[in-house]
Tab-separated table of C-alpha atoms and ligand atoms in Angstrom:
chain	number	residue	atom	x	y	z
A	1	MET	CA	38.541	16.807	-40.034
A	2	LYS	CA	40.165	14.786	-42.725
A	3	ARG	CA	39.781	11.726	-40.572
A	4	ARG	CA	36.082	12.183	-39.838
A	5	GLU	CA	35.484	12.326	-43.555
A	6	PHE	CA	37.409	9.101	-43.948
A	7	ILE	CA	35.285	7.360	-41.325
A	8	LYS	CA	32.083	8.640	-42.869
A	9	SER	CA	32.960	7.529	-46.342
A	10	SER	CA	34.204	4.123	-45.236
A	11	GLY	CA	31.013	3.699	-43.196
A	12	LEU	CA	28.986	4.479	-46.269
A	13	SER	CA	30.867	2.037	-48.445
A	14	ALA	CA	30.298	-0.638	-45.828
A	15	ILE	CA	26.551	-0.123	-45.929
A	16	VAL	CA	26.655	-0.463	-49.680
A	17	THR	CA	28.757	-3.629	-49.594
A	18	LEU	CA	26.706	-5.167	-46.816
A	19	THR	CA	23.625	-5.091	-48.999
A	20	GLY	CA	25.501	-7.251	-51.494
A	21	SER	CA	26.288	-10.922	-51.212
A	22	SER	CA	28.047	-11.857	-47.994
A	23	LEU	CA	29.670	-14.759	-49.812
A	24	LEU	CA	31.308	-12.335	-52.178
A	25	LEU	CA	32.497	-10.245	-49.252
A	26	LYS	CA	33.915	-13.279	-47.507
A	27	ALA	CA	35.880	-14.171	-50.608
A	28	CYS	CA	37.291	-10.640	-50.882
A	29	HIS	CA	38.334	-10.602	-47.264
A	30	THR	CA	40.140	-13.898	-47.209
A	31	GLU	CA	42.112	-12.882	-50.290
A	32	GLN	CA	43.036	-9.401	-49.208
A	33	ASP	CA	41.997	-6.932	-46.582
A	34	MET	CA	39.832	-4.192	-47.939
A	35	ILE	CA	40.815	-0.730	-46.803
A	36	GLY	CA	38.689	0.545	-43.943
A	37	GLU	CA	36.819	-2.761	-43.653
A	38	PRO	CA	37.105	-5.307	-40.874
A	39	ASN	CA	38.071	-8.810	-41.819
A	40	TRP	CA	34.881	-10.740	-42.385
A	41	ILE	CA	34.560	-13.577	-39.850
A	42	VAL	CA	35.318	-17.085	-41.068
A	43	GLU	CA	33.765	-19.652	-38.721
A	44	GLY	CA	35.205	-23.141	-38.368
A	45	ASP	CA	33.277	-26.364	-37.964
A	46	PHE	CA	32.912	-26.378	-34.141
A	47	ILE	CA	34.058	-29.982	-33.751
A	48	ARG	CA	37.469	-29.634	-32.104
A	49	PRO	CA	37.228	-29.968	-28.325
A	50	LEU	CA	37.827	-26.836	-26.292
A	51	ALA	CA	41.306	-26.842	-24.764
A	52	VAL	CA	41.772	-25.617	-21.230
A	53	PRO	CA	45.191	-24.173	-20.271
A	54	SER	CA	46.835	-26.113	-17.450
A	55	THR	CA	46.717	-24.609	-13.995
A	56	VAL	CA	49.830	-23.839	-11.966
A	57	SER	CA	50.103	-22.396	-8.494
A	58	ASN	CA	52.627	-20.398	-6.572
A	59	ASN	CA	55.978	-20.799	-8.352
A	60	PRO	CA	55.539	-21.174	-12.101
A	61	GLN	CA	58.429	-21.042	-14.546
A	62	PHE	CA	57.933	-19.438	-17.927
A	63	VAL	CA	60.223	-19.813	-20.916
A	64	ILE	CA	59.105	-17.294	-23.491
A	65	GLN	CA	59.873	-18.724	-26.886
A	66	ASN	CA	58.976	-19.192	-30.510
A	67	THR	CA	57.096	-22.420	-30.950
A	68	SER	CA	54.119	-23.762	-32.824
A	69	GLY	CA	50.495	-24.279	-31.913
A	70	GLN	CA	47.460	-26.003	-33.341
A	71	ILE	CA	45.026	-23.092	-33.593
A	72	LEU	CA	43.477	-24.404	-36.803
A	73	SER	CA	42.577	-28.053	-37.218
A	74	GLN	CA	44.422	-28.560	-40.491
A	75	SER	CA	47.801	-27.011	-39.837
A	76	SER	CA	50.162	-25.923	-37.124
A	77	THR	CA	51.113	-22.285	-36.821
A	78	SER	CA	54.196	-20.420	-35.564
A	79	ILE	CA	53.353	-18.657	-32.315
A	80	LEU	CA	54.949	-17.086	-29.261
A	81	SER	CA	54.513	-19.026	-26.056
A	82	TYR	CA	55.110	-18.798	-22.301
A	83	ARG	CA	55.934	-22.486	-22.230
A	84	ASN	CA	54.408	-24.673	-24.897
A	85	GLY	CA	51.350	-23.595	-26.780
A	86	LEU	CA	49.198	-20.575	-27.335
A	87	LEU	CA	48.314	-18.870	-24.019
A	88	GLY	CA	50.243	-19.346	-20.801
A	89	ASP	CA	49.186	-21.592	-17.949
A	90	THR	CA	46.441	-20.320	-15.699
A	91	ILE	CA	48.066	-19.200	-12.464
A	92	LYS	CA	45.742	-19.965	-9.553
A	93	THR	CA	46.451	-18.723	-6.062
A	94	THR	CA	44.729	-17.512	-2.913
A	95	ASN	CA	44.528	-14.041	-1.461
A	96	GLY	CA	47.446	-13.544	0.931
A	97	SER	CA	49.960	-15.680	-0.988
A	98	THR	CA	53.048	-14.543	-2.801
A	99	VAL	CA	53.467	-15.825	-6.332
A	100	ASN	CA	56.987	-16.019	-7.757
A	101	VAL	CA	57.115	-16.301	-11.516
A	102	GLN	CA	60.517	-17.100	-12.959
A	103	VAL	CA	60.729	-15.846	-16.512
A	104	GLN	CA	63.345	-16.705	-19.099
A	105	ASN	CA	63.070	-14.658	-22.307
A	106	ASN	CA	64.247	-16.795	-25.206
A	107	LEU	CA	62.864	-14.414	-27.812
A	108	ASP	CA	65.181	-12.204	-29.842
A	109	VAL	CA	63.269	-9.118	-28.682
A	110	GLU	CA	62.549	-7.494	-25.326
A	111	THR	CA	59.414	-8.376	-23.460
A	112	ASN	CA	57.968	-8.177	-19.939
A	113	ILE	CA	54.810	-9.213	-18.114
A	114	HIS	CA	52.042	-6.992	-16.806
A	115	TRP	CA	49.706	-8.600	-14.263
A	116	HIS	CA	46.498	-7.007	-15.444
A	117	GLY	CA	44.226	-6.140	-12.516
A	118	LEU	CA	46.700	-7.093	-9.808
A	119	ILE	CA	47.887	-4.385	-7.468
A	120	VAL	CA	51.601	-5.022	-7.052
A	121	PRO	CA	54.723	-2.920	-6.374
A	122	GLU	CA	55.899	-0.642	-9.179
A	123	ASN	CA	58.906	-2.762	-10.172
A	124	MET	CA	56.693	-5.881	-10.487
A	125	ASP	CA	53.921	-4.278	-12.552
A	126	GLY	CA	55.411	-4.732	-15.996
A	127	HIS	CA	55.689	-1.028	-16.790
A	128	PRO	CA	57.059	-0.623	-20.340
A	129	LYS	CA	60.321	0.751	-18.906
A	130	ASP	CA	60.985	-2.521	-17.063
A	131	LEU	CA	61.888	-4.983	-19.800
A	132	ILE	CA	63.505	-8.396	-19.919
A	133	PRO	CA	66.191	-8.237	-22.614
A	134	ALA	CA	66.420	-10.881	-25.320
A	135	GLY	CA	68.061	-13.887	-23.687
A	136	GLY	CA	67.547	-12.399	-20.210
A	137	SER	CA	65.571	-13.526	-17.210
A	138	LEU	CA	63.603	-11.997	-14.359
A	139	THR	CA	61.649	-13.279	-11.376
A	140	TYR	CA	58.409	-11.500	-10.637
A	141	SER	CA	57.482	-11.654	-6.982
A	142	LEU	CA	53.806	-10.832	-6.590
A	143	PRO	CA	52.302	-10.296	-3.141
A	144	ILE	CA	48.603	-11.013	-3.620
A	145	GLN	CA	46.506	-8.774	-1.409
A	146	GLN	CA	43.160	-8.489	-3.101
A	147	ARG	CA	39.785	-10.077	-3.709
A	148	ALA	CA	39.118	-13.302	-5.523
A	149	ALA	CA	38.749	-12.558	-9.222
A	150	THR	CA	39.798	-13.435	-12.743
A	151	TYR	CA	42.848	-11.353	-13.525
A	152	TRP	CA	45.246	-11.967	-16.435
A	153	TYR	CA	48.757	-11.342	-17.694
A	154	HIS	CA	50.368	-10.299	-20.948
A	155	PRO	CA	53.458	-8.449	-22.305
A	156	HIS	CA	53.794	-4.651	-22.184
A	157	PRO	CA	56.853	-3.558	-24.241
A	158	HIS	CA	55.885	-0.205	-25.737
A	159	GLY	CA	55.280	-0.447	-29.475
A	160	ASP	CA	55.312	-4.255	-29.533
A	161	THR	CA	52.565	-5.153	-27.033
A	162	ALA	CA	49.847	-5.837	-29.590
A	163	ARG	CA	52.012	-8.086	-31.748
A	164	GLN	CA	53.288	-10.125	-28.814
A	165	VAL	CA	49.783	-10.629	-27.398
A	166	PHE	CA	48.417	-11.422	-30.854
A	167	MET	CA	51.170	-14.003	-31.422
A	168	GLY	CA	50.130	-15.908	-28.305
A	169	LEU	CA	51.427	-14.301	-25.119
A	170	ALA	CA	48.585	-14.006	-22.600
A	171	GLY	CA	47.233	-16.058	-19.729
A	172	MET	CA	44.715	-16.062	-16.910
A	173	PHE	CA	45.528	-15.333	-13.266
A	174	ILE	CA	42.890	-16.520	-10.825
A	175	VAL	CA	42.798	-15.420	-7.191
A	176	THR	CA	40.489	-17.220	-4.764
A	177	ASP	CA	39.524	-16.286	-1.210
A	178	ASP	CA	37.431	-17.593	1.689
A	179	GLU	CA	34.425	-15.462	0.854
A	180	GLU	CA	34.217	-16.896	-2.643
A	181	ASP	CA	34.959	-20.454	-1.490
A	182	ALA	CA	32.007	-20.291	0.911
A	183	LEU	CA	29.636	-19.796	-2.032
A	184	ASN	CA	30.485	-23.246	-3.445
A	185	LEU	CA	30.308	-21.994	-6.994
A	186	PRO	CA	30.554	-24.609	-9.773
A	187	SER	CA	34.160	-25.800	-9.905
A	188	GLY	CA	36.375	-28.499	-11.373
A	189	GLU	CA	34.986	-29.563	-14.738
A	190	PHE	CA	32.083	-27.138	-14.147
A	191	GLU	CA	34.357	-24.094	-14.174
A	192	ILE	CA	35.612	-23.202	-17.650
A	193	PRO	CA	37.998	-20.421	-18.673
A	194	VAL	CA	36.861	-18.823	-21.925
A	195	ILE	CA	39.635	-16.668	-23.376
A	196	ILE	CA	38.303	-15.083	-26.545
A	197	GLN	CA	40.665	-13.688	-29.182
A	198	ASP	CA	40.479	-12.937	-32.880
A	199	LYS	CA	43.326	-13.743	-35.231
A	200	HIS	CA	44.181	-12.844	-38.781
A	201	PHE	CA	45.795	-15.574	-40.818
A	202	SER	CA	47.598	-15.408	-44.058
A	203	GLY	CA	47.394	-18.991	-45.267
A	204	SER	CA	48.110	-21.028	-42.167
A	205	SER	CA	50.361	-18.359	-40.600
A	206	LEU	CA	49.346	-15.834	-38.014
A	207	ASP	CA	49.696	-12.454	-39.656
A	208	TYR	CA	50.164	-9.313	-37.586
A	209	SER	CA	50.550	-6.480	-40.057
A	210	PRO	CA	48.096	-3.665	-39.335
A	211	SER	CA	47.671	-1.030	-42.028
A	212	ASP	CA	47.291	2.643	-41.105
A	213	GLU	CA	43.532	2.198	-41.160
A	214	GLU	CA	43.774	-0.853	-38.919
A	215	ILE	CA	45.826	1.105	-36.410
A	216	MET	CA	42.941	3.579	-36.382
A	217	THR	CA	40.202	1.037	-35.827
A	218	GLY	CA	42.172	-1.775	-34.224
A	219	TYR	CA	43.367	-4.923	-35.936
A	220	LEU	CA	40.447	-7.292	-36.436
A	221	GLY	CA	41.021	-10.954	-37.241
A	222	GLU	CA	38.664	-13.115	-39.276
A	223	LYS	CA	39.029	-16.181	-37.067
A	224	ILE	CA	37.662	-16.231	-33.526
A	225	ILE	CA	39.553	-18.534	-31.208
A	226	VAL	CA	38.795	-19.643	-27.654
A	227	ASN	CA	41.625	-20.881	-25.433
A	228	GLY	CA	43.802	-21.084	-28.538
A	229	ILE	CA	41.395	-23.164	-30.659
A	230	HIS	CA	39.451	-21.859	-33.645
A	231	SER	CA	35.678	-22.492	-33.301
A	232	PRO	CA	35.834	-25.080	-30.504
A	233	LEU	CA	33.208	-27.389	-29.043
A	234	ALA	CA	32.621	-27.954	-25.327
A	235	SER	CA	30.623	-30.931	-24.113
A	236	VAL	CA	28.675	-29.987	-21.021
A	237	SER	CA	26.241	-31.587	-18.627
A	238	ARG	CA	22.684	-30.424	-18.026
A	239	GLY	CA	23.506	-28.247	-15.041
A	240	TRP	CA	25.289	-25.146	-13.788
A	241	TYR	CA	28.635	-23.944	-15.106
A	242	ARG	CA	30.898	-21.077	-14.242
A	243	LEU	CA	32.434	-19.393	-17.288
A	244	ARG	CA	35.350	-17.073	-16.587
A	245	ILE	CA	35.323	-15.042	-19.777
A	246	LEU	CA	38.287	-12.889	-20.802
A	247	ASN	CA	38.470	-10.701	-23.889
A	248	GLY	CA	42.120	-11.179	-24.834
A	249	SER	CA	41.729	-9.683	-28.308
A	250	THR	CA	43.863	-6.734	-29.315
A	251	ALA	CA	40.891	-4.627	-30.417
A	252	ARG	CA	37.694	-6.572	-31.027
A	253	VAL	CA	34.600	-5.846	-28.940
A	254	TYR	CA	32.096	-8.689	-28.560
A	255	ASN	CA	28.384	-8.343	-27.890
A	256	LEU	CA	28.192	-11.685	-26.092
A	257	ALA	CA	25.002	-13.747	-26.038
A	258	PHE	CA	23.814	-17.312	-26.424
A	259	SER	CA	22.241	-18.304	-29.725
A	260	ASN	CA	19.024	-19.324	-27.904
A	261	ASN	CA	19.115	-16.305	-25.559
A	262	LEU	CA	19.942	-18.456	-22.532
A	263	ALA	CA	20.695	-16.154	-19.580
A	264	PHE	CA	24.124	-15.146	-18.355
A	265	HIS	CA	23.880	-14.899	-14.566
A	266	VAL	CA	26.687	-12.395	-14.117
A	267	ILE	CA	28.397	-12.900	-10.753
A	268	GLY	CA	31.607	-10.959	-11.219
A	269	ALA	CA	33.631	-8.490	-13.220
A	270	ASP	CA	37.300	-7.489	-13.549
A	271	GLY	CA	37.861	-7.109	-9.807
A	272	GLY	CA	35.753	-9.979	-8.485
A	273	LEU	CA	32.255	-10.754	-7.235
A	274	LEU	CA	29.301	-8.409	-7.628
A	275	ALA	CA	27.072	-7.783	-4.619
A	276	ALA	CA	24.378	-9.976	-6.189
A	277	PRO	CA	24.001	-11.956	-9.410
A	278	GLU	CA	22.246	-10.216	-12.288
A	279	SER	CA	20.824	-11.938	-15.312
A	280	VAL	CA	21.261	-10.585	-18.793
A	281	THR	CA	20.944	-12.069	-22.255
A	282	SER	CA	23.712	-10.002	-23.822
A	283	LEU	CA	26.842	-8.252	-22.683
A	284	MET	CA	29.113	-5.776	-24.464
A	285	PHE	CA	32.628	-6.872	-23.748
A	286	GLY	CA	35.751	-4.918	-24.648
A	287	PRO	CA	39.442	-5.879	-24.855
A	288	GLY	CA	40.966	-6.488	-21.425
A	289	GLU	CA	37.640	-6.971	-19.631
A	290	ARG	CA	36.534	-10.091	-17.756
A	291	ALA	CA	33.064	-11.397	-16.991
A	292	ASP	CA	32.407	-14.112	-14.436
A	293	VAL	CA	29.195	-15.765	-15.494
A	294	LEU	CA	27.046	-18.688	-14.310
A	295	VAL	CA	25.049	-20.565	-16.894
A	296	ASP	CA	22.382	-23.184	-16.302
A	297	PHE	CA	22.269	-25.691	-19.150
A	298	SER	CA	19.549	-27.777	-17.477
A	299	SER	CA	16.768	-26.319	-19.599
A	300	LEU	CA	18.376	-27.847	-22.695
A	301	ALA	CA	17.549	-31.345	-23.893
A	302	GLN	CA	20.274	-33.947	-24.045
A	303	GLY	CA	22.014	-33.655	-27.414
A	304	GLN	CA	20.956	-30.053	-27.890
A	305	ALA	CA	23.573	-27.489	-28.932
A	306	VAL	CA	23.885	-23.817	-28.134
A	307	TYR	CA	26.437	-21.322	-29.399
A	308	LEU	CA	28.164	-18.524	-27.574
A	309	VAL	CA	27.840	-15.752	-30.136
A	310	SER	CA	28.617	-12.106	-30.681
A	311	LYS	CA	25.571	-10.189	-31.880
A	312	LYS	CA	25.668	-7.314	-34.309
A	313	PHE	CA	26.010	-3.819	-32.883
A	314	SER	CA	26.498	-2.031	-36.150
A	315	GLN	CA	26.170	1.593	-35.088
A	316	TYR	CA	29.781	1.836	-33.967
A	317	ASN	CA	32.596	2.355	-36.411
A	318	VAL	CA	33.826	-0.703	-38.337
A	319	GLN	CA	33.217	-3.050	-35.400
A	320	GLY	CA	30.051	-5.023	-34.778
A	321	ARG	CA	28.729	-5.072	-38.319
A	322	GLN	CA	28.451	-8.833	-38.262
A	323	GLY	CA	27.066	-11.410	-35.844
A	324	PHE	CA	29.027	-14.638	-35.518
A	325	SER	CA	29.435	-17.763	-33.414
A	326	ILE	CA	32.382	-18.003	-31.030
A	327	MET	CA	32.083	-21.522	-29.630
A	328	LYS	CA	29.590	-24.353	-29.403
A	329	PHE	CA	28.289	-26.105	-26.305
A	330	ILE	CA	26.670	-29.498	-26.656
A	331	VAL	CA	24.633	-30.863	-23.781
A	332	GLU	CA	25.478	-34.490	-23.157
A	333	ALA	CA	24.321	-35.791	-19.804
A	334	THR	CA	22.442	-34.758	-16.712
A	335	ALA	CA	24.705	-33.244	-14.090
A	336	SER	CA	24.779	-34.966	-10.755
A	337	SER	CA	25.702	-31.867	-8.786
A	338	THR	CA	23.022	-29.570	-7.528
A	339	PHE	CA	23.576	-25.868	-7.243
A	340	THR	CA	21.275	-23.020	-6.415
A	341	LEU	CA	22.106	-19.509	-7.469
A	342	PRO	CA	22.709	-17.503	-4.275
A	343	SER	CA	20.762	-14.274	-3.912
A	344	THR	CA	23.767	-12.379	-2.574
A	345	LEU	CA	27.451	-12.844	-3.320
A	346	SER	CA	29.537	-10.228	-1.619
A	347	THR	CA	29.535	-6.732	-0.235
A	348	ILE	CA	30.846	-3.883	-2.306
A	349	ALA	CA	31.612	-0.857	-0.205
A	350	THR	CA	30.739	2.085	-2.399
A	351	ILE	CA	33.479	4.727	-2.477
A	352	PRO	CA	31.595	7.959	-1.765
A	353	SER	CA	32.141	10.652	-4.402
A	354	SER	CA	32.592	13.117	-1.563
A	355	SER	CA	35.796	11.320	-0.537
A	356	ALA	CA	37.497	12.298	-3.819
A	357	ILE	CA	40.116	14.984	-3.324
A	358	LYS	CA	40.419	15.728	-7.024
A	359	THR	CA	38.774	15.145	-10.409
A	360	ARG	CA	40.975	14.705	-13.473
A	361	THR	CA	39.704	14.724	-17.022
A	362	PHE	CA	41.265	12.699	-19.823
A	363	ASP	CA	40.355	13.667	-23.365
A	364	ILE	CA	40.580	10.407	-25.302
A	365	ALA	CA	38.781	11.615	-28.416
A	366	ALA	CA	41.365	13.808	-30.081
A	367	MET	CA	43.858	12.732	-32.696
A	368	ILE	CA	47.128	14.625	-32.806
A	369	GLY	CA	49.785	15.400	-35.403
A	370	GLY	CA	47.455	15.062	-38.367
A	371	MET	CA	50.213	15.127	-40.947
A	372	GLY	CA	52.415	12.873	-38.853
A	373	GLY	CA	51.049	9.393	-39.022
A	374	HIS	CA	48.581	6.985	-40.555
A	375	GLY	CA	47.851	8.531	-43.905
A	376	GLY	CA	47.409	12.007	-42.427
A	377	MET	CA	44.933	10.812	-39.809
A	378	GLY	CA	47.188	11.497	-36.836
A	379	GLN	CA	47.961	9.479	-33.747
A	380	HIS	CA	45.807	8.337	-30.858
A	381	SER	CA	46.436	10.420	-27.779
A	382	ILE	CA	45.280	11.198	-24.259
A	383	ASN	CA	44.953	14.890	-23.405
A	384	GLY	CA	46.723	15.696	-26.654
A	385	LYS	CA	49.818	13.710	-25.705
A	386	THR	CA	51.287	10.423	-26.846
A	387	PHE	CA	53.297	8.153	-24.577
A	388	ASP	CA	56.689	9.386	-23.414
A	389	MET	CA	58.520	6.907	-21.225
A	390	ASP	CA	60.364	9.672	-19.368
A	391	ARG	CA	57.534	12.143	-18.846
A	392	ILE	CA	55.276	11.963	-15.791
A	393	ASP	CA	51.846	13.122	-16.864
A	394	GLU	CA	49.898	12.986	-13.615
A	395	THR	CA	50.953	12.762	-9.972
A	396	VAL	CA	48.623	11.403	-7.308
A	397	SER	CA	49.039	10.754	-3.583
A	398	ALA	CA	49.105	7.240	-2.150
A	399	ASN	CA	45.971	6.247	-0.216
A	400	THR	CA	43.881	9.112	-1.575
A	401	THR	CA	40.722	8.967	-3.645
A	402	GLU	CA	40.172	10.653	-6.995
A	403	ILE	CA	37.580	10.743	-9.743
A	404	TRP	CA	38.910	10.261	-13.257
A	405	GLU	CA	36.747	11.168	-16.211
A	406	PHE	CA	37.428	9.652	-19.631
A	407	ASP	CA	35.890	11.811	-22.332
A	408	ASN	CA	35.132	10.248	-25.707
A	409	MET	CA	32.177	12.544	-26.433
A	410	MET	CA	33.727	13.923	-29.600
A	411	GLY	CA	35.480	10.706	-30.549
A	412	ASP	CA	34.666	8.253	-33.290
A	413	GLU	CA	36.717	5.303	-32.060
A	414	ILE	CA	36.010	2.685	-29.381
A	415	HIS	CA	38.408	2.942	-26.405
A	416	PRO	CA	38.604	0.438	-23.521
A	417	MET	CA	40.449	2.460	-20.862
A	418	HIS	CA	42.651	0.659	-18.338
A	419	VAL	CA	44.474	1.976	-15.274
A	420	HIS	CA	47.367	0.050	-13.716
A	421	GLY	CA	47.833	-0.206	-9.969
A	422	VAL	CA	44.185	0.164	-8.907
A	423	GLN	CA	40.707	-1.246	-9.127
A	424	PHE	CA	38.027	1.400	-9.626
A	425	GLN	CA	34.261	1.808	-9.399
A	426	VAL	CA	32.337	3.221	-12.335
A	427	LEU	CA	30.217	6.187	-11.242
A	428	GLU	CA	28.384	7.018	-14.437
A	429	ARG	CA	28.322	6.904	-18.204
A	430	MET	CA	27.062	9.982	-19.985
A	431	GLY	CA	26.115	10.079	-23.661
A	432	GLY	CA	25.845	7.027	-25.906
A	433	ARG	CA	24.519	4.055	-23.959
A	434	ASN	CA	23.951	6.394	-21.003
A	435	LYS	CA	23.926	3.690	-18.333
A	436	LEU	CA	26.122	1.241	-16.478
A	437	LEU	CA	26.312	-2.405	-17.504
A	438	VAL	CA	25.896	-5.142	-14.883
A	439	THR	CA	29.644	-5.769	-14.868
A	440	GLU	CA	30.174	-2.079	-14.121
A	441	LYS	CA	28.413	-2.441	-10.773
A	442	GLY	CA	31.444	-4.331	-9.476
A	443	TRP	CA	35.146	-3.502	-9.224
A	444	LYS	CA	36.749	-2.750	-12.583
A	445	ASP	CA	40.167	-2.029	-14.029
A	446	THR	CA	39.088	-1.558	-17.646
A	447	VAL	CA	36.044	0.355	-18.858
A	448	LEU	CA	34.694	0.446	-22.393
A	449	LEU	CA	33.884	3.775	-24.028
A	450	MET	CA	31.927	3.856	-27.229
A	451	PRO	CA	32.084	6.962	-29.448
A	452	GLY	CA	30.038	9.767	-27.897
A	453	GLU	CA	30.461	8.565	-24.313
A	454	LYS	CA	31.993	10.010	-21.178
A	455	VAL	CA	32.640	7.774	-18.173
A	456	ARG	CA	33.545	8.771	-14.614
A	457	VAL	CA	35.354	6.316	-12.348
A	458	ILE	CA	36.408	6.644	-8.710
A	459	MET	CA	39.417	4.976	-7.151
A	460	THR	CA	41.614	4.952	-4.100
A	461	PHE	CA	45.309	4.653	-4.893
A	462	PRO	CA	47.307	2.012	-3.044
A	463	SER	CA	50.259	2.644	-0.783
A	464	TYR	CA	52.668	1.442	-3.480
A	465	THR	CA	54.530	4.446	-4.786
A	466	GLY	CA	56.130	4.753	-8.199
A	467	VAL	CA	55.252	5.137	-11.861
A	468	PHE	CA	52.304	3.287	-13.375
A	469	VAL	CA	50.467	3.738	-16.661
A	470	LEU	CA	46.944	4.353	-17.845
A	471	HIS	CA	46.128	3.512	-21.438
A	472	CYS	CA	43.662	2.381	-24.034
A	473	HIS	CA	43.469	-1.429	-24.119
A	474	ASN	CA	42.874	-1.413	-27.837
A	475	LEU	CA	46.459	-2.582	-28.168
A	476	GLU	CA	46.955	-0.956	-31.570
A	477	HIS	CA	45.955	2.361	-29.981
A	478	GLU	CA	48.230	1.689	-27.008
A	479	ASP	CA	51.227	0.926	-29.223
A	480	ASP	CA	50.341	4.030	-31.234
A	481	GLY	CA	50.940	6.093	-28.080
A	482	MET	CA	47.550	6.203	-26.334
A	483	MET	CA	49.148	5.799	-22.907
A	484	LEU	CA	50.317	8.125	-20.115
A	485	ASN	CA	52.500	7.740	-17.028
A	486	TYR	CA	51.114	8.583	-13.626
A	487	ARG	CA	53.124	8.647	-10.432
A	488	ILE	CA	51.833	7.587	-7.037
A	489	GLN	CA	53.791	9.417	-4.331
B	1	LIG	CU1	46.233	-5.368	-19.848
B	1	LIG	CU2	48.570	-2.056	-19.409
B	1	LIG	O1	47.364	-3.701	-19.701
B	2	LIG	CU1	41.672	3.336	-28.037
């Protein structure tokens, strides 16, 4: 009750401030964070070239360490790194391979790696109980047995996940297969990873210090970076490109679009190709989600620029009150390659609802322990529980199908829900937006719930037995305890 009042009054104060000068607001926000307000976006000059993480294949070596990176043009910044720079290398492999990742942890804290979207044995999944001690090492051996898609990886130590991701630990994991290869999608320089994150700086230092209110809403940074560079510029040819977009932010939701409303031809989601491409001009995109998108720049004149932006979606909480540019594309030359958008991409075998042996409901709206944490606002929970490493919350049977229902009907926070160990299909969204997005017509591992929504997903558990987690991928919520264990037996 107390908390709803807080949200209402902070919402009201935002409406009042928004009618004032945005310059004034910007000044306030760079000096100090206003309580209950998101950091106001500070765009850069869009002249630094977009960096692309290097690609490695089957046996990468990671040395997790403190180092520095050039996120801003003027100054270097202390970061955490998997090797040398913000974001780890992109691991690229083919379905059927085994990837061995040798990890040396040179941090003075524990960490581990979760392979987000990959279905791997329990002891390789990066469950928060399986940590690499400070100074320790571990080799992850990952048997890849799944569709071509854009997966990713990041740390998962309970209570420190958000900070470690925010400080630079995340990377892309691309799986290819014959089916996808046969489509001859734009590749090489025409295939660009776009890892979007927001960062809060204090001076030229990355600053991860969420207040109680920011644990409620998620920690929002005022600088939007792509592949580790603030406000970058990509020079492109007049032709087709494939953008593999990953929301690697701890909490920020983007309403992606192009500044001139150029179409996104969406070809894939978290778990790979859709059945057919679908064109949209905007896409809501929550933390942890991926969108595989084709873009045709040939309608633009040489020298013309277009921005990838996030449009306002102000009805939800403190997020989305501002539109802003994420990166700039400038069209330089005519592409020599020719590409025609295929009319079909893949087959998605629909899991029939009738094959589900059980439906489980997860209440993700309630806060618990009102007097306990965050200025009396309570803690984020699932079914009234916060994460307990040693408690098994749900038990499912290997190779069976279930429907899981995430219920945020009574909630006033945004929750991107993620399940380890499976890819699921989204059956329906009730309340709120009341429909499925294009990306939700493919395989998913993370689904975004706005306040007032309920989403049902269906999934078949793998034959890997053991303990996996489900959690909110707003990493502040996750660290706050919005995570449960489930056992596959
Ligand atoms: Cu990307 Cu358990 O998360
Ligand atoms: Cu959440």
